[in-house]
XYZ file of C-alpha atoms in Angstrom:
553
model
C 0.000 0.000 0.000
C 1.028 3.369 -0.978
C 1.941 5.723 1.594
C 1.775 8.808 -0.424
C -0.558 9.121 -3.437
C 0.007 12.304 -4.985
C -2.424 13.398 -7.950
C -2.544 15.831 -10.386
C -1.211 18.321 -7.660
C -0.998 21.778 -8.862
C -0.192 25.253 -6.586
C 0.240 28.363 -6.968
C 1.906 30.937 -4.542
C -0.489 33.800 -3.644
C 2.301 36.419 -4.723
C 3.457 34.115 -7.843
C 0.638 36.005 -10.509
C -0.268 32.992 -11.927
C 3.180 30.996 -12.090
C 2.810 27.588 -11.211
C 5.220 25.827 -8.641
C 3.937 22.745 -9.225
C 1.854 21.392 -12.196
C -0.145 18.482 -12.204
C 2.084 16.400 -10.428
C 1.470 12.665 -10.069
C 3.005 9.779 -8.080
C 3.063 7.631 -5.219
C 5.223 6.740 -2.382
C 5.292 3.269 -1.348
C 5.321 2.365 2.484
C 9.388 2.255 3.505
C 11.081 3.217 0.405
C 13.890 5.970 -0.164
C 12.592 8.188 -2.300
C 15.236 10.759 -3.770
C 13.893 13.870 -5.073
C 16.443 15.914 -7.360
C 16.124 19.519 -9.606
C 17.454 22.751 -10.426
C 16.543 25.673 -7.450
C 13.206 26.418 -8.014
C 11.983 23.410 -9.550
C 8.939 22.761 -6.651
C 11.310 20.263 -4.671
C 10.413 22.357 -1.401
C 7.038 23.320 -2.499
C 5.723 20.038 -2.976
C 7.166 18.589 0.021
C 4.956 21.286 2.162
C 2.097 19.636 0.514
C 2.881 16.407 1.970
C 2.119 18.305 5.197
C -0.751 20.894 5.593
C 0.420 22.600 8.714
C 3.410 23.687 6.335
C 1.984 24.518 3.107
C 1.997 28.426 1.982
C -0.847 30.414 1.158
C -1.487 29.857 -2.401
C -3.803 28.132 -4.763
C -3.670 24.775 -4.795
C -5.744 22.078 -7.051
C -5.151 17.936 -7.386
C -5.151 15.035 -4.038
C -2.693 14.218 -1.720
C -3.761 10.673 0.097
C -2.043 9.521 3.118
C -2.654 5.607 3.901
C -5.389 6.367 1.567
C -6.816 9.619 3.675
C -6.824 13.405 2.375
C -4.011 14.441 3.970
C -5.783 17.719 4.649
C -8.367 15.833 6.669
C -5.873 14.626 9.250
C -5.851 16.255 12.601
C -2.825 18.195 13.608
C -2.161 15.600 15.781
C -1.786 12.952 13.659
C 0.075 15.180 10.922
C 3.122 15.780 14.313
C 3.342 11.995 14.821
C 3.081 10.206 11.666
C 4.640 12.873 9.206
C 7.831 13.879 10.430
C 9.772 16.784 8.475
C 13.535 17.959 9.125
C 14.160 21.773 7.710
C 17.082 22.901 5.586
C 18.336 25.355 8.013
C 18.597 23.379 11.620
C 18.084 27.198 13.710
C 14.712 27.574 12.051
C 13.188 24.283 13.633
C 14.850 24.561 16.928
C 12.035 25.458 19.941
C 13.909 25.120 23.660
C 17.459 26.504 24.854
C 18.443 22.463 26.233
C 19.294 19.459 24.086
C 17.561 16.795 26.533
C 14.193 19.486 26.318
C 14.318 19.507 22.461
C 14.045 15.766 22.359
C 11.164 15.726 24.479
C 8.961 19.110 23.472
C 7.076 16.945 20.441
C 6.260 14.130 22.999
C 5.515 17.027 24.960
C 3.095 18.055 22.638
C 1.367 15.090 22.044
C 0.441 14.600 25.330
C 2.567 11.884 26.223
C 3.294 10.638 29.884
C 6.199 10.931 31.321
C 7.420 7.504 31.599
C 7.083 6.939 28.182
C 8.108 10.386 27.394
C 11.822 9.233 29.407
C 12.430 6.054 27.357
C 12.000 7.510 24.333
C 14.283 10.157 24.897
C 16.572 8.123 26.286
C 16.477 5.863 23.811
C 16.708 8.132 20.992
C 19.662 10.044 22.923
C 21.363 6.719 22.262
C 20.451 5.531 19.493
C 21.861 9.073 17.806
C 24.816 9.029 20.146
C 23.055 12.294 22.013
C 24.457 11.124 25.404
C 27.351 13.106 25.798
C 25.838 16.966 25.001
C 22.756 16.099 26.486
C 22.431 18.461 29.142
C 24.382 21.724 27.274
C 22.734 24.458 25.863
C 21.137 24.375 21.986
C 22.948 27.238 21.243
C 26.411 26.035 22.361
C 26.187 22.949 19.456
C 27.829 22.950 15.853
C 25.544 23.180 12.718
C 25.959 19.339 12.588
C 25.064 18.693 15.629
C 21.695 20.950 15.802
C 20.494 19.053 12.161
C 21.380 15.626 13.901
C 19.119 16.938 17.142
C 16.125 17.820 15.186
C 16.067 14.594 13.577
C 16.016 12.652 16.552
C 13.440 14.674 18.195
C 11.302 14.263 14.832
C 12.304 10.274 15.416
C 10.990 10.219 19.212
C 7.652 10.580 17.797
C 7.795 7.517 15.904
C 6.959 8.913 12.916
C 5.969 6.632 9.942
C 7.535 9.086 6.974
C 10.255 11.059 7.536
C 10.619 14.357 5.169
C 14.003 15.892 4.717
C 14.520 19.241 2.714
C 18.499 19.544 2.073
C 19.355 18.523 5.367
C 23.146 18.806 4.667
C 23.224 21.925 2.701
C 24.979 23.797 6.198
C 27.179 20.774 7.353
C 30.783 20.044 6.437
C 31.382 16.724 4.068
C 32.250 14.619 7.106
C 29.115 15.734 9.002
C 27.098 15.391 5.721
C 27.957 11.472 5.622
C 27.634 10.779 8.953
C 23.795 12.099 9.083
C 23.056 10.477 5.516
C 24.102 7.155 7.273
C 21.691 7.906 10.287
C 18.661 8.550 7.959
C 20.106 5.333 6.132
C 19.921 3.289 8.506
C 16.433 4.611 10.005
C 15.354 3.509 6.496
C 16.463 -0.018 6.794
C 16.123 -0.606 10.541
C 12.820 0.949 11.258
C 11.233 0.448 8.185
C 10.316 4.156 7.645
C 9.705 5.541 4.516
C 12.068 8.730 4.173
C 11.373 11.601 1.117
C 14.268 13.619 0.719
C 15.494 16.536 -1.304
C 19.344 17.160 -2.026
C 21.471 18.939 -4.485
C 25.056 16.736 -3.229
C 23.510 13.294 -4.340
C 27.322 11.612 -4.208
C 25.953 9.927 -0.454
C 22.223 9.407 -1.108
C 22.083 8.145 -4.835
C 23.420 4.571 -3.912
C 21.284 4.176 -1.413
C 17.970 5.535 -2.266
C 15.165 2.899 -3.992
C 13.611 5.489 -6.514
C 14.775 8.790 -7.701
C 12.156 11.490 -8.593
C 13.549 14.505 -10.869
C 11.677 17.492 -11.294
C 11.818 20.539 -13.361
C 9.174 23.376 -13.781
C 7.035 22.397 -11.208
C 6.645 18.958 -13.249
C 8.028 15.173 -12.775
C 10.417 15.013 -16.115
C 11.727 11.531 -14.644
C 10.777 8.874 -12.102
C 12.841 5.396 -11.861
C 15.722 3.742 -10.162
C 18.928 5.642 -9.727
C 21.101 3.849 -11.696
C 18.500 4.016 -14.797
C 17.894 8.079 -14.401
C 21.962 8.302 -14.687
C 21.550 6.857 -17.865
C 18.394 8.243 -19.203
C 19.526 12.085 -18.410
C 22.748 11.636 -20.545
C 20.913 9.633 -23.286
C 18.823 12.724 -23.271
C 21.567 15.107 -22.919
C 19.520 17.079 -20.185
C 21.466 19.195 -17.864
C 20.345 17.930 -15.021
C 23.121 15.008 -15.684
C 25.276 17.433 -14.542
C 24.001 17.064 -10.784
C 24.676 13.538 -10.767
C 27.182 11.515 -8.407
C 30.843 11.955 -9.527
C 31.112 8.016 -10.764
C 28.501 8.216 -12.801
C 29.892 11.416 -14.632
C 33.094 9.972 -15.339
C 31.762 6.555 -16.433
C 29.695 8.342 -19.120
C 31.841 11.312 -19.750
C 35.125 9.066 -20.183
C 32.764 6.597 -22.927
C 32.356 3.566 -20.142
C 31.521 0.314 -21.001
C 29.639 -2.412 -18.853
C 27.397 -1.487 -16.550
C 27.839 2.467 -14.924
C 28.994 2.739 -10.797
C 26.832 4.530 -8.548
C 29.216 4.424 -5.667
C 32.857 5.531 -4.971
C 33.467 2.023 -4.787
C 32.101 0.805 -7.708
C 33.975 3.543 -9.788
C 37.108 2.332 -8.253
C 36.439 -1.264 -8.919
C 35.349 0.018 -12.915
C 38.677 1.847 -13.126
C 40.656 -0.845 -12.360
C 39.281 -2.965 -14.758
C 39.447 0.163 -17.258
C 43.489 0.126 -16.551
C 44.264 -3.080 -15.142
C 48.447 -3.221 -16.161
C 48.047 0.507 -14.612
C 47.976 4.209 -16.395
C 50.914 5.740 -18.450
C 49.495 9.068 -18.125
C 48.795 9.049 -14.549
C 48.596 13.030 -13.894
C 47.879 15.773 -15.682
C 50.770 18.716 -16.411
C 51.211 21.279 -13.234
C 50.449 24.614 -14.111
C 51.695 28.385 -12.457
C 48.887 28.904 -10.284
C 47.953 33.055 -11.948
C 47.510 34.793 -8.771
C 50.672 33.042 -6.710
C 52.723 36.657 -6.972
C 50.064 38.774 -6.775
C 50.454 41.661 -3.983
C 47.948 40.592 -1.035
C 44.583 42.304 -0.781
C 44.333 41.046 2.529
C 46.509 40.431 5.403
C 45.975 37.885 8.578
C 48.558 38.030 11.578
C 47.911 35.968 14.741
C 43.903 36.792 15.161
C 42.740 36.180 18.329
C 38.906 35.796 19.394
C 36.757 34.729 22.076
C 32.969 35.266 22.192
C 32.931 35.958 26.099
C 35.864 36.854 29.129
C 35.321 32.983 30.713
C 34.862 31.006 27.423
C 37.514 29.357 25.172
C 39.153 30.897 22.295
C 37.766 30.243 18.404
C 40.233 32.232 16.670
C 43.477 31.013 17.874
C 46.615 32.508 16.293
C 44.962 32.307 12.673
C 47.255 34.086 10.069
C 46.567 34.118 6.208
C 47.553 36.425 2.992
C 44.904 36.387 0.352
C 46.363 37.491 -3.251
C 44.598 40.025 -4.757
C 42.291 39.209 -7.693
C 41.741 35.726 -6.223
C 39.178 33.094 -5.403
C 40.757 32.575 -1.954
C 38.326 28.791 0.089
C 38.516 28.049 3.605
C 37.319 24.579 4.318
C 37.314 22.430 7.853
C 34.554 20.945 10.185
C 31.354 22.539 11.694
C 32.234 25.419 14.357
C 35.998 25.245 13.436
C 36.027 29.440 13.904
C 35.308 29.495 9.629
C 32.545 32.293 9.530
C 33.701 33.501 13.328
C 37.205 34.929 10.841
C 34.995 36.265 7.880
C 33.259 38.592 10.697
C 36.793 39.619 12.135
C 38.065 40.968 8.465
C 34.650 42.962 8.177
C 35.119 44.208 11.729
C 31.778 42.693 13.372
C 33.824 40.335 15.809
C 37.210 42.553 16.926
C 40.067 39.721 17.538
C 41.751 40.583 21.225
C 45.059 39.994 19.814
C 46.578 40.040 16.248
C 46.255 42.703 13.290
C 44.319 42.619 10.111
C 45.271 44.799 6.741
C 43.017 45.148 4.426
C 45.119 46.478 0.519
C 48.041 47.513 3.040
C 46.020 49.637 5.477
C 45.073 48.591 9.155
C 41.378 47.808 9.316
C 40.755 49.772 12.488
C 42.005 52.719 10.334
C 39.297 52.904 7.846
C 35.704 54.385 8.608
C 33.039 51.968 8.972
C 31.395 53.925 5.780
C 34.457 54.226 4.225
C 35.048 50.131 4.603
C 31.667 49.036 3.422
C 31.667 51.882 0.194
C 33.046 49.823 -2.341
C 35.689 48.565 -0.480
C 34.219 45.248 1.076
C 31.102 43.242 0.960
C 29.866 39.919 3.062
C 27.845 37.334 2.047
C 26.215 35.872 5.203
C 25.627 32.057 5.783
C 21.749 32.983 5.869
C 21.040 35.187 2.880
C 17.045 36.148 5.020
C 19.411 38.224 6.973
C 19.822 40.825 4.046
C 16.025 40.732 2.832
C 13.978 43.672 4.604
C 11.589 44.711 1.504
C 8.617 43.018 0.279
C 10.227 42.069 -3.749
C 13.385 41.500 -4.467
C 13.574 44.388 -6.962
C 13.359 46.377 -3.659
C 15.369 45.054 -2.548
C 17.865 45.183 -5.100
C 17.321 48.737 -5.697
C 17.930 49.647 -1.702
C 21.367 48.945 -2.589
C 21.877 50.719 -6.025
C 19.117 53.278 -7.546
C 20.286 52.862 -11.144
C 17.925 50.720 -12.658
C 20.242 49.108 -15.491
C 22.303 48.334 -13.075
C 20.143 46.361 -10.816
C 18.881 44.566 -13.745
C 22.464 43.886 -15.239
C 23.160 42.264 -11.425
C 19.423 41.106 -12.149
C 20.371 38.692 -15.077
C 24.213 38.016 -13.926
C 22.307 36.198 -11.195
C 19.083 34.674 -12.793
C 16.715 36.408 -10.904
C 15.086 38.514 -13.383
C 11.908 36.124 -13.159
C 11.803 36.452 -9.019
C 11.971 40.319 -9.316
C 8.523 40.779 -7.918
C 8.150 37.580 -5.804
C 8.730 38.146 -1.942
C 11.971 37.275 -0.715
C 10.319 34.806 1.868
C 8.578 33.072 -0.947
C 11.673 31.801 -2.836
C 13.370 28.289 -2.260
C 16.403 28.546 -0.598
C 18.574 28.566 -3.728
C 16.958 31.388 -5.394
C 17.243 33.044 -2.021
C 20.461 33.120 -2.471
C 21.020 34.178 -5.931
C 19.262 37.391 -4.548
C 20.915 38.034 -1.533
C 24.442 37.602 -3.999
C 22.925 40.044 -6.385
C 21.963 42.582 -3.699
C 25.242 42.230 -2.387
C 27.395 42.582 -5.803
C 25.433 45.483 -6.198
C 27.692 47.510 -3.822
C 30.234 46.776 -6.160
C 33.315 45.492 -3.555
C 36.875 45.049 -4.186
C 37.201 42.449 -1.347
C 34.157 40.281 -1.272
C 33.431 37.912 1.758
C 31.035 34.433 0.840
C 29.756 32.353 3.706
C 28.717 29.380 2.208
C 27.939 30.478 -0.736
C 26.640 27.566 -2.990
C 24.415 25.980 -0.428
C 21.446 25.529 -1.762
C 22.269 26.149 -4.968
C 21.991 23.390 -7.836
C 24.878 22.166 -9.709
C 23.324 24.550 -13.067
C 23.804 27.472 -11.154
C 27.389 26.679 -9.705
C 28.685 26.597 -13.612
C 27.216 30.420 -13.453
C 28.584 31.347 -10.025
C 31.729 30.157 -11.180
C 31.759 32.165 -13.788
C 30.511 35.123 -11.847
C 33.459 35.012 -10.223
C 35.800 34.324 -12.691
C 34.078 37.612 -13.854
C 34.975 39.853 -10.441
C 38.522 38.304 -10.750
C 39.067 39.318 -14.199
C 37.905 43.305 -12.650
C 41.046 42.689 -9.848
C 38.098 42.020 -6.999
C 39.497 39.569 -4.356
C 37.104 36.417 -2.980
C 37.143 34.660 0.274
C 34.963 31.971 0.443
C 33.889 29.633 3.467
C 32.566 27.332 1.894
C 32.187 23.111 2.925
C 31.410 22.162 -0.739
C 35.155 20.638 -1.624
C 34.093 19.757 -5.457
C 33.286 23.379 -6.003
C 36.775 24.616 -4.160
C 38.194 21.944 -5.834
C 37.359 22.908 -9.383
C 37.228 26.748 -9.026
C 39.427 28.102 -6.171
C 42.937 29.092 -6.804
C 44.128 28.488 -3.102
C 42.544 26.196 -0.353
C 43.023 26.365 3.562
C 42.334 24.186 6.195
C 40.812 25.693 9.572
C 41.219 23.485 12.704
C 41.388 24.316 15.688
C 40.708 27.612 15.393
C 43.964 28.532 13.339
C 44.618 27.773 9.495
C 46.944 24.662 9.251
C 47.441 24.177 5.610
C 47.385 26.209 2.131
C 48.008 25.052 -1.063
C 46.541 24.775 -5.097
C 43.262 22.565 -4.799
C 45.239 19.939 -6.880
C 48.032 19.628 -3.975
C 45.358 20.307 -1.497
C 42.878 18.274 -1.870
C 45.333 15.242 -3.725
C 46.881 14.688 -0.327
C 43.913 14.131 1.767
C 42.850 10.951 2.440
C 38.851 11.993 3.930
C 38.569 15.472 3.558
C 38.857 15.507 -0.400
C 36.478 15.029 -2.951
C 34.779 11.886 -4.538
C 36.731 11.929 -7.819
C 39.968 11.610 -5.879
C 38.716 9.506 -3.979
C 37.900 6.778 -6.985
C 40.787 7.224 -8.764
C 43.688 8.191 -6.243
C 44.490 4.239 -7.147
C 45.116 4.823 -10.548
C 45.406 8.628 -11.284
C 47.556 10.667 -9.446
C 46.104 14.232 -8.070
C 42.882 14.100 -9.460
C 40.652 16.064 -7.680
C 37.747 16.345 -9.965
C 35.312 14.610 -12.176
C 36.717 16.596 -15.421
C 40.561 16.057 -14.364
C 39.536 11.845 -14.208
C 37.258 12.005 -17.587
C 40.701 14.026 -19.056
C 43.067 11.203 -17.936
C 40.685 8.379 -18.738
C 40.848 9.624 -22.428
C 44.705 10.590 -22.427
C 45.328 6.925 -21.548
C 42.458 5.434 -23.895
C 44.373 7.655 -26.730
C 47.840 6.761 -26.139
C 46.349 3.054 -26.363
C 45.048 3.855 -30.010
């Protein structure tokens, strides 16, 4: 029996003037599958996942049936929408309700009515069962990003849920993290037999795993069938949605594989070795000057210091950096390494204790505050609703700049000409933050700051970003980017750090960088590390694979 039975499901948003979100969509969900769904930004991922549960769903017009266990789901109480429909948010902060972990995992129980002996051993159980025990008495605020995502979906679990609803659950956690609470929902999946829908753009962890994937573009299913099949049906098709899938799969089909394609890391490296079993004469590709390595630095680090409060520990610990100018400059490490705590020291929101910071050779407590945000530097915050205070994003594009072909230069550099009068608020998280980048490049900075720039954002609009930035680096404007997506630092940056510990460790190319790591690297290297030496991205394997095929000709 299905669990889901979606039909001919249409909406519209009430600020949308007639644009559908979704149109006439149609499937089911069978009880305890893994249901993938996959799209571009905008496609209705989010949208239609509200409509799997009323209390959620926007104010709009909506048309089509949405059974669940053969019931409109808008006829089920809110009671029974808490307890059997469970739903985990992008952004962990926004679905967070009490200041203590052990209260968090007991305020839905709470709100069922449950007594407290049965509320205790569930919390206790799911405490262990997520391996809660050891933070389960500190303070929600005190926990990484990783953490609070890993929180609310065991306090969605004590409620026993029978589906389990997750909206890009990883977009804010580092690779590691990422993994870790793929494996959880994973292994919900196959122990407890609950069905799990779940929207990602990084499909490298979820692809081999899931039962079904679902892709949608438009507001419309364009394909519905097993992973491995939709691989090979979006290249057949040459739709650019191929682009999004998992890194084996690229290089199987982008390299002119034979047999049958790999899903997994492991199953590309097993498909490689046959590919080259005596080995590969070409086994790297030529090193290049890195074009920025002499460059004069636009920005200067020395020993930053930083604590949040007089009795608490340090985050920024002695971190010291030089950022060439006219480069594309990623910081990578864990969850609450002190990442995003450093991009607020250069723009003078958190003031290190200790340690000096030069911004194009002058001392940033030397500049005025208006003279340091005119033109001169920019930030990107790690939640792009911080910027939006107007109703439409052409407000609030035009708050920043009043000249009209400007804003709708920025408008079309960042694909949100057709969001111009939707409400901020109203947008999926990706086009969210195309407009918060667009309001931002709008002040026109010479050193811009990115926190976490490409999450949310599909794999369609990375291949623009990029070359949005290639753009500001061709005009001399310096990037630093937080960012925990390697395969985009990997492919783009022109220098990579490591942050641990509240210093930066390591900096190198992204070849050297992210060649040497064993776990903290990207899936391509990953596969082919065995054969290939230095390969750190889908294109540099596919480029090898036909360099050796070649020479064998």
């Amino acid at each position: 029996m299905a669990h889901f039975e979606i039909r001919d499901l249409s909406f519209t948003y009430a600020s949308a003037k007639g644009r559908l979100s979704l149109d006439r969509v149609s499937f089911d969900v069978d009880k305890g599958q893994y249901l993938v769904l996959c799209g571009k930004s905008g496609s209705g991922k989010t949208t239609l996942l509200k409509q799997l549960k009323p209390v959620l769903s926007p104010a709009g017009k909506r048309s089509g049936e949405v059974l669940f266990n053969g019931v409109p789901v808008r006829q089920l109480s809110e009671r029974d929408q808490a307890a059997k429909i469970g739903y985990v948010m992008q952004n962990p902060d926004d679905q967070i309700v009490t200041d203590k972990v052990w209260h968090e995992l007991a305020f839905g129980l709470e709100s069922l009515g449950c007594d407290q002996k049965t509320m205790r051993a569930r919390v206790a159980e799911m405490a262990c069962y997520f391996g809660i025990q050891d933070w389960f008495h500190r303070d929600v605020a005190n926990l990484s990003g990783g953490q609070k995502q890993l929180l609310n979906l065991a306090s969605i679990m004590a409620m026993q849920p029978e589906v389990l609803i997750l909206d890009e659950p990883t977009s804010q956690l580092d690779p590691i993290a990422a993994s870790d609470f793929l494996n959880t929902v994973r292994k919900i999946n196959l122990e407890l037999g609950t069905t799990v829908i779940i929207t990602e753009h990084r499909l490298e962890d979820i692809f081999p795993h899931a039962d079904r994937a679902v892709v949608m573009d438009g507001g419309r299913v364009i394909a519905d069938d097993r992973p491995r099949n939709i691989g090979r049906l979006l290249y057949e098709q040459d739709n650019p949605m191929f682009t999004a899938m998992p890194t084996p799969v690229r290089v199987f089909y982008g390299s002119g594989g034979s047999g049958e394609c790999p899903l997994t890391v492991r199953d590309g490296r097993s498909w490689l070795s046959e590919a080259f079993p005596a080995g590969a004469k070409v086994k790297s590709l030529p090193e290049t000057k890195n074009p920025v390595e002499d460059n004069e630095p636009a920005l200067i680090m020395k020993e930053l210091w930083f604590r949040y409060e007089k009795d608490t520990p340090d985050i920024m610990r002695g971190v010291s950096a030089e950022v060439p100018t006219g480069s594309l400059y990623a910081i990578v490490g864990g969850n609450g390494a002190g990442k995003s705590t450093t991009l607020k020291a250069i723009c003078g929101i958190n003031r290190p204790y200790r340690g000096k910071i030069r911004i194009f050779g002058k001392p940033v407590e030397k500049y005025r505050s208006a003279e340091l945000f005119s033109r001169c530097l920019a930030m990107l915050p790690q939640d792009p609703k911080s910027l939006f205070v107007k109703k439409t994003v052409r407000e609030e594009l035009e708050e920043m700049n009043s000249d009209k072909a400007r804003v709708g230069e920025i408008a079309a550099l960042c694909q949100v000409e057709p969001l111009l009068d939707s409400h901020p608020y109203d947008l999926s998280g990706g086009e969210q933050q195309r407009a918060a980048l667009a309001k931002v490049l709008l002040t026109e900075p010479r050193l811009l700051l990115l926190d976490e720039p490409t999450k949310g954002i599909d794999s369609f609009f990375k291949e623009t970003f990029a070359g949005i930035l290639a753009e500001l680096k061709a005009k001399g404007i310096t990037i630093v980017m937080v960012s925990h997506d390697v395969e985009f630092c990997a492919r783009y940056a022109d220098m990579v750090s490591m942050f641990f510990d509240g210093q930066i460790l390591t900096t190198d190319t992204p070849r050297r960088f992210f060649g040497s790591n064993s776990f903290y690297t990207t899936a391509a290297n990953r596969m082919s590390r065995h054969v290939f030496t230095q390969a750190v991205t889908a294109e540099d394997v596919i480029a090898l694979c036909r360099a050796n095929r070649e020479g064998e000709a």
